[in-house]
Structure formats: structure tokens, C-alpha cells
Short mmCIF file of C-alpha atoms and ligand atoms in Angstrom, two decimals:
data_model
loop_
_atom_site.label_atom_id
_atom_site.label_comp_id
_atom_site.label_asym_id
_atom_site.label_seq_id
_atom_site.Cartn_x
_atom_site.Cartn_y
_atom_site.Cartn_z
CA MET Q 30 101.62 146.68 -67.85
CA SER Q 31 104.25 146.21 -65.66
CA THR Q 32 104.81 147.93 -62.66
CA GLU Q 33 108.38 148.59 -63.80
CA SER Q 34 107.42 149.94 -66.68
CA LEU Q 35 104.50 152.02 -65.28
CA ARG Q 36 107.32 153.84 -63.31
CA VAL Q 37 109.00 154.28 -66.16
CA THR Q 38 106.02 155.79 -68.05
CA ILE Q 39 105.51 158.28 -65.52
CA ASP Q 40 109.29 159.33 -65.23
CA LYS Q 41 109.16 159.70 -68.96
CA LYS Q 42 105.66 161.76 -68.94
CA THR Q 43 106.71 164.08 -65.65
CA ALA Q 44 110.17 165.28 -68.04
CA ALA Q 45 108.02 165.94 -71.04
CA LEU Q 46 105.77 168.06 -68.91
CA LYS Q 47 108.44 169.88 -67.40
CA ALA Q 48 110.18 170.57 -70.58
CA ALA Q 49 107.27 171.83 -71.91
CA MET Q 50 106.73 173.96 -68.63
CA ALA Q 51 110.14 175.20 -69.12
CA ALA Q 52 109.81 176.35 -72.57
CA GLY Q 53 106.74 178.43 -71.05
CA LYS Q 54 103.42 176.40 -71.62
CA TRP Q 55 100.98 176.74 -69.90
CA TRP Q 56 99.53 174.03 -67.56
CA HIS Q 57 96.00 174.24 -68.19
CA SER Q 58 94.56 175.25 -71.54
CA ILE Q 59 92.16 178.17 -70.93
CA ASP Q 60 89.67 179.69 -73.36
CA LEU Q 61 90.62 183.81 -72.79
CA GLY Q 62 88.06 184.63 -75.45
CA ASP Q 63 88.23 185.67 -79.30
CA GLY Q 64 89.13 182.01 -80.35
CA PHE Q 65 92.31 182.09 -78.27
CA VAL Q 66 93.01 178.81 -76.28
CA THR Q 67 96.21 179.48 -74.01
CA PRO Q 68 98.48 176.29 -75.13
CA GLY Q 69 98.15 173.77 -72.14
CA VAL Q 70 100.25 170.74 -71.43
CA HIS Q 71 96.58 169.47 -70.40
CA THR Q 72 94.40 169.39 -73.73
CA PRO Q 73 91.01 171.07 -73.83
CA GLU Q 74 89.29 168.02 -74.37
CA GLU Q 75 91.38 166.14 -71.66
CA LEU Q 76 90.39 168.83 -68.92
CA ALA Q 77 86.72 168.94 -70.31
CA TYR Q 78 86.58 165.02 -70.20
CA ASN Q 79 88.29 165.28 -66.66
CA TYR Q 80 85.41 168.05 -65.31
CA SER Q 81 82.58 165.47 -66.81
CA THR Q 82 83.26 162.89 -64.37
CA PHE Q 83 82.90 164.69 -61.50
CA ARG Q 84 79.12 165.05 -62.49
CA LEU Q 85 77.87 168.13 -61.56
CA PRO Q 86 74.88 170.14 -62.85
CA GLU Q 87 75.64 172.43 -65.68
CA ASN Q 88 73.86 175.46 -63.93
CA LEU Q 89 76.01 175.95 -60.75
CA SER Q 90 74.71 179.28 -60.34
CA GLY Q 91 74.12 179.99 -56.33
CA LYS Q 92 76.93 177.57 -55.29
CA ARG Q 93 80.33 178.81 -53.60
CA MET Q 94 82.93 176.79 -54.54
CA LEU Q 95 86.85 176.47 -53.88
CA ASP Q 96 89.45 175.26 -55.75
CA ILE Q 97 92.66 174.41 -53.75
CA GLY Q 98 95.80 174.10 -55.88
CA CYS Q 99 94.37 175.73 -58.47
CA TRP Q 100 97.33 176.46 -60.78
CA ASP Q 101 96.49 178.07 -63.81
CA GLY Q 102 92.46 177.75 -63.02
CA PHE Q 103 91.11 175.70 -65.36
CA TYR Q 104 88.82 174.34 -63.05
CA SER Q 105 87.89 177.48 -61.39
CA PHE Q 106 87.16 179.10 -64.68
CA GLU Q 107 85.47 176.44 -65.85
CA SER Q 108 83.05 176.30 -62.66
CA GLU Q 109 82.63 180.23 -62.89
CA ARG Q 110 81.13 179.50 -66.42
CA ARG Q 111 78.55 177.65 -64.87
CA GLY Q 112 77.81 180.33 -62.68
CA ALA Q 113 79.49 179.51 -59.47
CA GLU Q 114 80.91 182.09 -56.84
CA VAL Q 115 84.84 180.80 -56.99
CA MET Q 116 87.83 181.50 -54.73
CA ALA Q 117 90.86 179.62 -56.11
CA VAL Q 118 94.41 179.26 -53.51
CA ASP Q 119 97.43 178.13 -54.47
CA CYS Q 120 101.04 177.62 -52.34
CA TRP Q 121 102.28 179.89 -54.79
CA THR Q 122 100.61 182.98 -57.27
CA PRO Q 123 100.89 181.78 -60.62
CA GLU Q 124 100.82 184.43 -63.33
CA ASN Q 125 98.35 182.73 -65.68
CA ILE Q 126 95.74 182.46 -63.65
CA LEU Q 127 96.22 186.55 -62.85
CA LYS Q 128 96.59 186.88 -66.78
CA ALA Q 129 93.53 184.31 -67.92
CA LYS Q 130 91.25 186.10 -65.23
CA ALA Q 131 91.94 189.33 -66.80
CA ALA Q 132 91.88 188.46 -70.28
CA ARG Q 133 87.98 186.61 -69.08
CA GLN Q 134 87.16 189.82 -67.24
CA SER Q 135 86.47 187.36 -64.58
CA ASN Q 136 85.05 187.87 -60.63
CA LEU Q 137 86.97 184.92 -59.47
CA VAL Q 138 89.10 185.76 -56.12
CA PHE Q 139 92.65 184.12 -56.14
CA GLU Q 140 94.44 184.07 -52.75
CA GLU Q 141 98.14 182.59 -52.01
CA LYS Q 142 97.59 180.06 -49.69
CA SER Q 143 98.52 176.53 -48.65
CA VAL Q 144 96.16 173.87 -47.99
CA TYR Q 145 97.07 174.17 -44.17
CA GLU Q 146 96.07 177.79 -44.05
CA ILE Q 147 92.60 177.15 -45.53
CA THR Q 148 90.51 177.27 -42.29
CA GLN Q 149 86.71 178.91 -41.79
CA ASP Q 150 88.41 181.54 -40.27
CA SER Q 151 90.60 182.41 -42.98
CA VAL Q 152 88.30 181.71 -46.46
CA GLY Q 153 84.61 181.02 -44.78
CA THR Q 154 82.94 177.72 -46.28
CA PHE Q 155 81.91 176.50 -49.70
CA ASP Q 156 79.54 174.33 -51.02
CA ILE Q 157 81.89 172.37 -53.25
CA VAL Q 158 85.65 172.06 -52.67
CA PHE Q 159 88.05 171.01 -55.53
CA PHE Q 160 91.18 169.44 -54.18
CA LEU Q 161 92.89 168.20 -57.36
CA GLY Q 162 96.23 166.61 -57.96
CA VAL Q 163 97.27 167.99 -54.55
CA LEU Q 164 97.36 165.42 -52.15
CA TYR Q 165 100.49 163.66 -53.16
CA HIS Q 166 102.66 166.50 -53.11
CA LEU Q 167 102.04 167.31 -49.52
CA ARG Q 168 104.21 166.03 -46.48
CA HIS Q 169 100.79 165.67 -43.95
CA PRO Q 170 98.37 164.45 -46.32
CA LEU Q 171 95.60 163.58 -43.69
CA LEU Q 172 95.88 166.61 -41.88
CA ALA Q 173 95.22 168.63 -45.02
CA LEU Q 174 92.27 166.42 -46.13
CA GLU Q 175 90.83 167.71 -42.20
CA HIS Q 176 91.43 171.30 -43.63
CA VAL Q 177 89.61 170.29 -46.98
CA CYS Q 178 86.46 168.98 -44.75
CA GLU Q 179 86.69 171.97 -42.36
CA VAL Q 180 85.21 174.30 -44.86
CA THR Q 181 83.15 172.09 -47.31
CA ARG Q 182 79.30 172.36 -47.04
CA GLU Q 183 78.07 169.58 -49.36
CA PHE Q 184 81.27 167.70 -50.92
CA ALA Q 185 84.34 168.18 -52.11
CA ILE Q 186 86.20 166.11 -55.37
CA ILE Q 187 89.21 164.73 -54.34
CA GLU Q 188 91.66 163.83 -57.34
CA SER Q 189 95.05 162.00 -56.49
CA HIS Q 190 97.93 160.05 -57.64
CA VAL Q 191 97.35 156.16 -56.43
CA CYS Q 192 99.96 153.20 -56.17
CA ASP Q 193 97.60 150.43 -56.47
CA ASP Q 194 99.52 149.31 -59.81
CA PHE Q 195 102.82 149.62 -57.92
CA VAL Q 196 102.18 147.67 -54.75
CA ASN Q 197 101.62 143.67 -54.76
CA THR Q 198 98.31 142.98 -55.27
CA ASP Q 199 97.57 141.28 -52.42
CA PHE Q 200 98.28 144.23 -50.62
CA ALA Q 201 95.23 146.02 -52.85
CA HIS Q 202 92.27 145.21 -50.07
CA LEU Q 203 94.30 146.80 -47.42
CA PRO Q 204 95.24 150.48 -46.91
CA VAL Q 205 98.63 151.48 -47.87
CA MET Q 206 100.64 154.24 -49.01
CA GLU Q 207 103.83 154.25 -50.67
CA PHE Q 208 106.46 156.81 -49.42
CA TYR Q 209 108.61 158.90 -51.98
CA GLU Q 210 111.68 160.17 -49.74
CA PHE Q 211 113.71 161.95 -52.78
CA ASP Q 212 112.43 162.26 -56.24
CA GLU Q 213 111.14 158.19 -56.83
CA LEU Q 214 107.81 159.14 -58.00
CA GLY Q 215 108.35 160.97 -61.60
CA GLY Q 216 111.71 162.71 -60.63
CA GLN Q 217 110.06 165.51 -58.72
CA HIS Q 218 111.39 166.31 -55.28
CA ASP Q 219 107.52 167.53 -54.03
CA ASN Q 220 106.00 164.05 -54.33
CA TRP Q 221 105.48 162.60 -51.05
CA TRP Q 222 102.71 159.97 -50.90
CA GLY Q 223 100.81 157.27 -53.41
CA PRO Q 224 98.13 156.04 -51.29
CA ASN Q 225 96.14 153.11 -52.57
CA ILE Q 226 92.62 153.54 -53.51
CA GLU Q 227 91.42 152.10 -50.26
CA CYS Q 228 93.69 153.85 -48.18
CA LEU Q 229 92.83 157.36 -49.75
CA THR Q 230 89.05 156.33 -49.11
CA LYS Q 231 89.63 155.54 -45.48
CA MET Q 232 91.61 158.74 -44.98
CA ILE Q 233 88.93 160.57 -46.54
CA ARG Q 234 86.25 159.40 -44.08
CA ALA Q 235 89.02 159.63 -41.10
CA ALA Q 236 89.17 163.10 -41.95
CA GLY Q 237 85.78 163.76 -41.37
CA PHE Q 238 83.52 163.16 -44.71
CA ALA Q 239 80.83 160.76 -44.21
CA HIS Q 240 81.09 158.70 -47.41
CA THR Q 241 82.83 158.92 -50.80
CA GLU Q 242 81.60 157.99 -54.06
CA PHE Q 243 84.04 156.63 -57.14
CA LEU Q 244 84.05 158.83 -59.76
CA ARG Q 245 87.17 158.19 -62.01
CA ARG Q 246 89.72 155.74 -62.14
CA ASP Q 247 92.62 156.22 -64.76
CA PRO Q 248 95.63 154.04 -64.98
CA THR Q 249 97.73 155.84 -61.76
CA ARG Q 250 94.97 157.86 -60.48
CA VAL Q 251 91.32 158.19 -59.20
CA ALA Q 252 88.93 160.99 -58.44
CA ILE Q 253 86.63 160.65 -55.65
CA LYS Q 254 83.60 162.74 -54.38
CA ALA Q 255 83.42 162.91 -50.41
CA TYR Q 256 79.96 163.92 -49.28
CA ARG Q 257 79.36 165.73 -45.79
CA ASN Q 258 76.33 163.74 -45.13
CA TRP Q 259 74.19 161.15 -46.72
CA GLN Q 260 71.42 162.10 -48.98
CA ASP Q 261 68.45 159.19 -47.76
CA ILE Q 262 67.58 160.45 -44.31
CA PRO Q 263 64.31 159.48 -42.78
CA ASN Q 264 61.79 161.96 -42.25
CA GLU Q 265 60.75 161.12 -39.16
CA ALA Q 266 61.74 159.80 -35.58
CA THR Q 267 61.20 156.06 -35.08
CA PRO Q 268 60.31 155.67 -31.20
CA SER Q 269 62.30 152.20 -31.31
CA LEU Q 270 65.68 153.75 -31.32
CA ARG Q 271 66.41 156.27 -28.90
CA LEU Q 272 69.63 157.97 -27.47
CA THR Q 273 69.99 157.47 -24.36
CA ARG Q 274 73.25 159.57 -23.30
CA ILE Q 275 76.08 161.49 -24.72
CA ILE Q 276 79.18 161.77 -22.98
CA ASN Q 277 82.93 163.22 -23.89
CA ALA Q 278 84.48 159.72 -25.42
CA VAL Q 279 87.82 160.66 -24.41
CA LYS Q 280 87.30 162.51 -20.56
CA TYR Q 281 84.22 160.76 -20.11
CA ASP Q 282 82.78 164.10 -18.82
CA GLU Q 283 80.11 166.50 -20.69
CA VAL Q 284 82.51 169.06 -22.00
CA PHE Q 285 82.42 169.25 -25.68
CA PRO Q 286 85.44 170.66 -27.50
CA ARG Q 287 84.81 171.20 -31.19
CA ARG Q 288 87.73 170.50 -32.57
CA GLY Q 289 91.03 168.89 -30.91
CA ARG Q 290 92.37 165.57 -29.48
CA HIS Q 291 89.23 165.71 -26.95
CA ALA Q 292 86.49 166.31 -29.74
CA MET Q 293 85.22 162.79 -29.95
CA LEU Q 294 81.49 161.72 -28.53
CA ALA Q 295 80.70 158.73 -26.72
CA ILE Q 296 76.46 158.33 -27.92
CA GLY Q 297 74.33 155.72 -26.30
CA VAL Q 298 71.79 154.21 -28.34
CA LYS Q 299 69.19 151.74 -27.43
CA GLY Q 300 66.98 149.81 -30.59
CA LEU Q 301 69.97 149.05 -32.74
CA PRO Q 302 70.37 145.08 -33.92
CA HIS Q 303 73.18 143.24 -32.40
CA GLU Q 304 74.79 143.31 -36.02
CA ALA Q 305 74.90 146.77 -36.82
CA ALA Q 306 78.14 147.83 -38.09
CA ARG Q 307 80.27 150.77 -37.88
CA LEU Q 308 79.50 151.51 -41.70
CA ASP Q 309 75.71 150.90 -41.65
CA VAL Q 310 75.15 153.32 -38.58
CA ARG Q 311 74.99 156.92 -39.64
CA VAL Q 312 75.89 159.66 -37.27
CA GLU Q 313 74.98 163.43 -37.49
CA ILE Q 314 76.71 165.83 -35.26
CA GLY Q 315 75.86 169.59 -35.87
CA GLY Q 316 74.26 168.76 -39.52
CA PHE Q 317 77.09 166.52 -40.76
CA GLY Q 318 77.32 163.00 -41.24
CA VAL Q 319 80.36 161.04 -39.92
CA VAL Q 320 80.95 157.30 -39.66
CA PRO Q 321 81.38 156.12 -35.84
CA ALA Q 322 84.97 154.86 -35.17
CA TYR Q 323 83.01 152.54 -32.96
CA ALA Q 324 80.01 150.75 -32.81
CA GLY Q 325 79.50 147.92 -30.27
CA PRO Q 326 78.07 147.49 -26.64
CA TRP Q 327 78.29 150.11 -24.50
CA GLY Q 328 81.68 150.32 -22.02
CA GLY Q 329 82.84 147.21 -24.25
CA THR Q 330 80.32 144.33 -22.75
CA ASP Q 331 78.64 142.13 -24.48
CA ASP Q 332 75.21 143.38 -23.47
CA TYR Q 333 73.91 144.82 -27.31
CA SER Q 334 70.87 146.42 -25.49
CA GLU Q 335 72.89 149.68 -25.29
CA PHE Q 336 75.07 150.54 -27.89
CA GLN Q 337 78.29 152.75 -28.09
CA LEU Q 338 78.93 154.93 -30.98
CA ASN Q 339 82.16 157.01 -30.70
CA ALA Q 340 82.58 159.40 -33.69
CA ILE Q 341 84.73 162.61 -33.63
CA ILE Q 342 83.05 166.20 -34.04
CA PRO Q 343 83.20 166.25 -37.93
CA PRO Q 344 85.34 169.58 -38.98
CA GLY Q 345 83.42 172.84 -39.38
CA VAL Q 346 80.95 172.61 -36.75
CA PRO Q 347 80.75 175.53 -35.10
CA ALA Q 348 80.67 176.46 -31.29
CA GLY Q 349 77.05 176.48 -29.87
CA LYS Q 350 74.31 174.14 -30.09
CA ALA Q 351 74.68 171.28 -32.05
CA THR Q 352 72.25 168.29 -32.55
CA VAL Q 353 72.91 164.72 -32.53
CA ARG Q 354 71.11 162.04 -34.04
CA VAL Q 355 71.54 158.53 -35.07
CA TRP Q 356 70.09 156.35 -37.91
CA HIS Q 357 70.46 152.89 -39.32
CA GLY Q 358 68.48 151.31 -42.33
CA ASP Q 359 65.02 153.27 -42.09
CA LYS Q 360 65.16 153.89 -38.67
CA ILE Q 361 66.15 157.55 -36.89
CA SER Q 362 66.60 158.22 -33.50
CA ASP Q 363 65.23 161.28 -31.64
CA THR Q 364 67.61 164.20 -31.69
CA ARG Q 365 69.70 165.72 -28.67
CA ALA Q 366 71.33 168.87 -28.33
CA ILE Q 367 74.87 169.62 -26.90
CA GLU Q 368 77.01 172.63 -26.33
CA LEU Q 369 80.19 172.81 -28.26
CA ILE Q 370 82.71 174.85 -26.97
CA ASP Q 371 85.41 176.68 -28.90
CA THR Q 372 89.22 175.84 -28.36
CA PRO Q 373 92.17 177.25 -29.86
CA LEU Q 374 93.70 176.02 -33.17
CA ILE Q 375 96.93 174.57 -32.79
CA PRO Q 376 99.27 176.53 -34.69
CA ALA Q 377 101.07 174.32 -36.89
CA GLU Q 378 104.30 176.45 -38.04
CA ARG Q 379 106.42 173.58 -38.81
CA VAL Q 380 103.52 172.45 -41.48
CA VAL Q 381 104.78 173.28 -45.07
C1 LIG R 5 99.53 168.80 -60.12
S1 LIG R 5 99.20 170.62 -59.73
C2 LIG R 5 97.05 170.31 -59.97
C3 LIG R 5 96.90 171.65 -60.40
C4 LIG R 5 95.11 171.44 -60.64
N1 LIG R 5 94.32 171.43 -59.59
C5 LIG R 5 94.94 170.44 -61.46
O1 LIG R 5 94.45 169.48 -60.97
O2 LIG R 5 95.50 170.18 -62.49
C6 LIG R 5 99.21 170.67 -58.30
C7 LIG R 5 99.02 171.93 -57.63
O3 LIG R 5 99.02 171.85 -56.18
C8 LIG R 5 99.74 173.02 -55.79
N2 LIG R 5 99.92 172.59 -54.40
C9 LIG R 5 101.19 172.07 -54.18
N3 LIG R 5 101.32 171.92 -52.22
C10 LIG R 5 100.14 172.96 -52.09
C11 LIG R 5 99.87 173.25 -50.99
N4 LIG R 5 100.62 172.91 -50.02
N5 LIG R 5 98.71 174.20 -50.89
C12 LIG R 5 98.05 174.44 -51.80
N6 LIG R 5 98.56 174.15 -52.93
C13 LIG R 5 99.26 173.29 -53.18
C14 LIG R 5 100.91 173.29 -56.50
O4 LIG R 5 101.15 174.69 -56.40
C15 LIG R 5 100.13 173.10 -57.89
O5 LIG R 5 99.81 173.73 -58.37
#
């Protein structure tokens, strides 16, 4: 399909959805019991298919889950049905989710909160976080991803509109975002950004997630699983890979704020091969994985005998002792501990 006809299709689809919503329809088809399923704009089959692409276990008992931008709450209720303890938030209070909660006698907790208000202090932490269909509605998507990351312990499922089929294919390998000043996307004023998949993947890592897995690609949308750590960590330290020093990468001292502009470490390592690239070197700080923003000779020289790895303190690591280690292939370094200090959150009063 051509770029222009894709845009027209999105416009028509959005107009039909708006008309359906105006007529009092539900966004999600939700089983309220006794054979009554709400007449959602999204059919039960479509929603079940979407959920299946997240590849979650059928039994989610023991998992704490957060659904950001939940709307009517299908994804929350389905997670609760599978045994999870669920919190659902949205930047307004959809009456439908409260009706469905009552009808299903659900224990789900709903709170009206914007993603920018989601912090460990305000909601705690969650094994799994859903961030479905929200990113492109935000003026500050990277900031929002940092908030998502801060409260995620295992992984987040991030689903979004993407612009890959709109932009010139010469750019497909480059991280680019389309910006919608007015209602250019689907005639909606609250659509701001259309990242391409490359851009979204890189933003997810830049926000602090360790790595991503591709889950689903629809014509203009993508679903990505964003992990807080790696699964294949070697068990034992290898003496040939050794941490040499850890300093603050911004201030060159040994004061380590846990968040903010100075929350970046420079980690010295001996034993990495000359060709080690930043996406192959894995850093773990305070139990969370993070990709080094820089991996090369210490101090930018051409002496590769000591590598310097610059990495942000991943969002959500608490103040106090935090362990640091590094691995590459099947080699893992010794572990060092640093003391992270607390810093106040910068008030984001202008963020909407
Ligand atoms: C396209 S709907 C997606 C609903 C649901 N997550 C899904 O995938 O079907 C976007 C949702 O994001 C919510 N939203 C928009 N801006 C938000 C913000 N700043 N914080 C939290 N939710 C937001 C909207 O109110 C809406 O419920």
C-alpha cells in the first residue's frame, strides 16, 4: 500500500472509531460474566490475539502488574484472570473500567495518573508493565519511557504506532520520528510522534532497559518486549575479566547520585578484547542490565588494555549499596559495590 493510501486508511479508521465511541461504545470488548461481553470497538478475537503475542505464561500468579493507559481495562482484566495482582492507571477515569471492575468483582486497583506521575514513590514496582498504545500520544516520549523503566522489575510490553511505512525507505535503518504538530495522524490532536521501529528500539534502551525483543508487527504498529536484564548471565567470575576502577563519568569523582544529570558511571575493565563493541558488552548496576553509552579505551586513547565503559545508573536502582559487574560472551567480571546517594526528583510541572 502506498504511503498516501496508508495515511487515508488511518484517517478513515480513526473517524469510524471516533463515531463508534461517540455512540457510547466501549473501546475494549470485556467479558462481564453471564455471557455478556461489552460491545468494544476492538473485538474479543482481536484483543485475545494481541494478548497472545505478548507470550506471557497462562499462569501469572505471584506477578504484580501495571497497565499504563488502561482505558476500559481489557489487558488488566485478562492479566488478573491469569492470576496477577493488577494496578491500572490512565490520565483520566474511564467510567467503563469501574463498571467492569464491579461486574467482574475484580480486585484490580485503578488510579487516575499520568505516566509522568508513575514513580516508585507513587506506585511501587511491578514485575511486568504494559505500556500499550500510549507512547505516540505523548509530548515527551523518552521521559515517559524512563518512568515506565523506573517501576519495571522484569520487563515491559511496549506497543505503539510506528511510521516505518510512511517515511522514505532510505531512512528505514536510521532512527527517525515523525512529528505531528496538529492532527496530521488520524485527525487526532493528541497524536504527537511516530517513531520508526529502529528509533523506538533505541529510545527504549536509552531510557534504561537492557535489551528488547520484537513481538509483533502490524502494518503501522509494533509490540516490543523491553527487558531489565539479560537471561544468560554466566555463574562464575572469570579472573581474566577484571574491574579496575569506577568513577562518576560526568564529574570524575566518587560521588554517585542515583538519578539525574550526573547519574552515569565510568567503569574501568581489563580483559576485554580489542573489538568489544558496546552492544556486546553487558553492564549490570544494582541488579539491572544497561547498555554502555561508550565502550572503548580508557580516556579515549588507543590503549585497549583498559576499557572504559560509560553507563547510566538504570532508573529504579535505590539509594544505598549497588553492585556493579560486567560481562562479555561467556566471561563475567568480579563484582564491586558503590554507594548510591539519593537526589530529589526535578519537579516536572509543565509536563502533561
Ligand atoms: C489508544 S489508547 C490505548 C488503550 C489501551 N492501552 C489499549 O492498548 O487498547 C491510549 C490510552 O492512553 C491514555 N493516555 C494518554 N496520555 C496518557 C498519559 N499521559 N498517561 C497515561 N495514560 C495516557 C489514554 O487516555 C488512552 O486510554
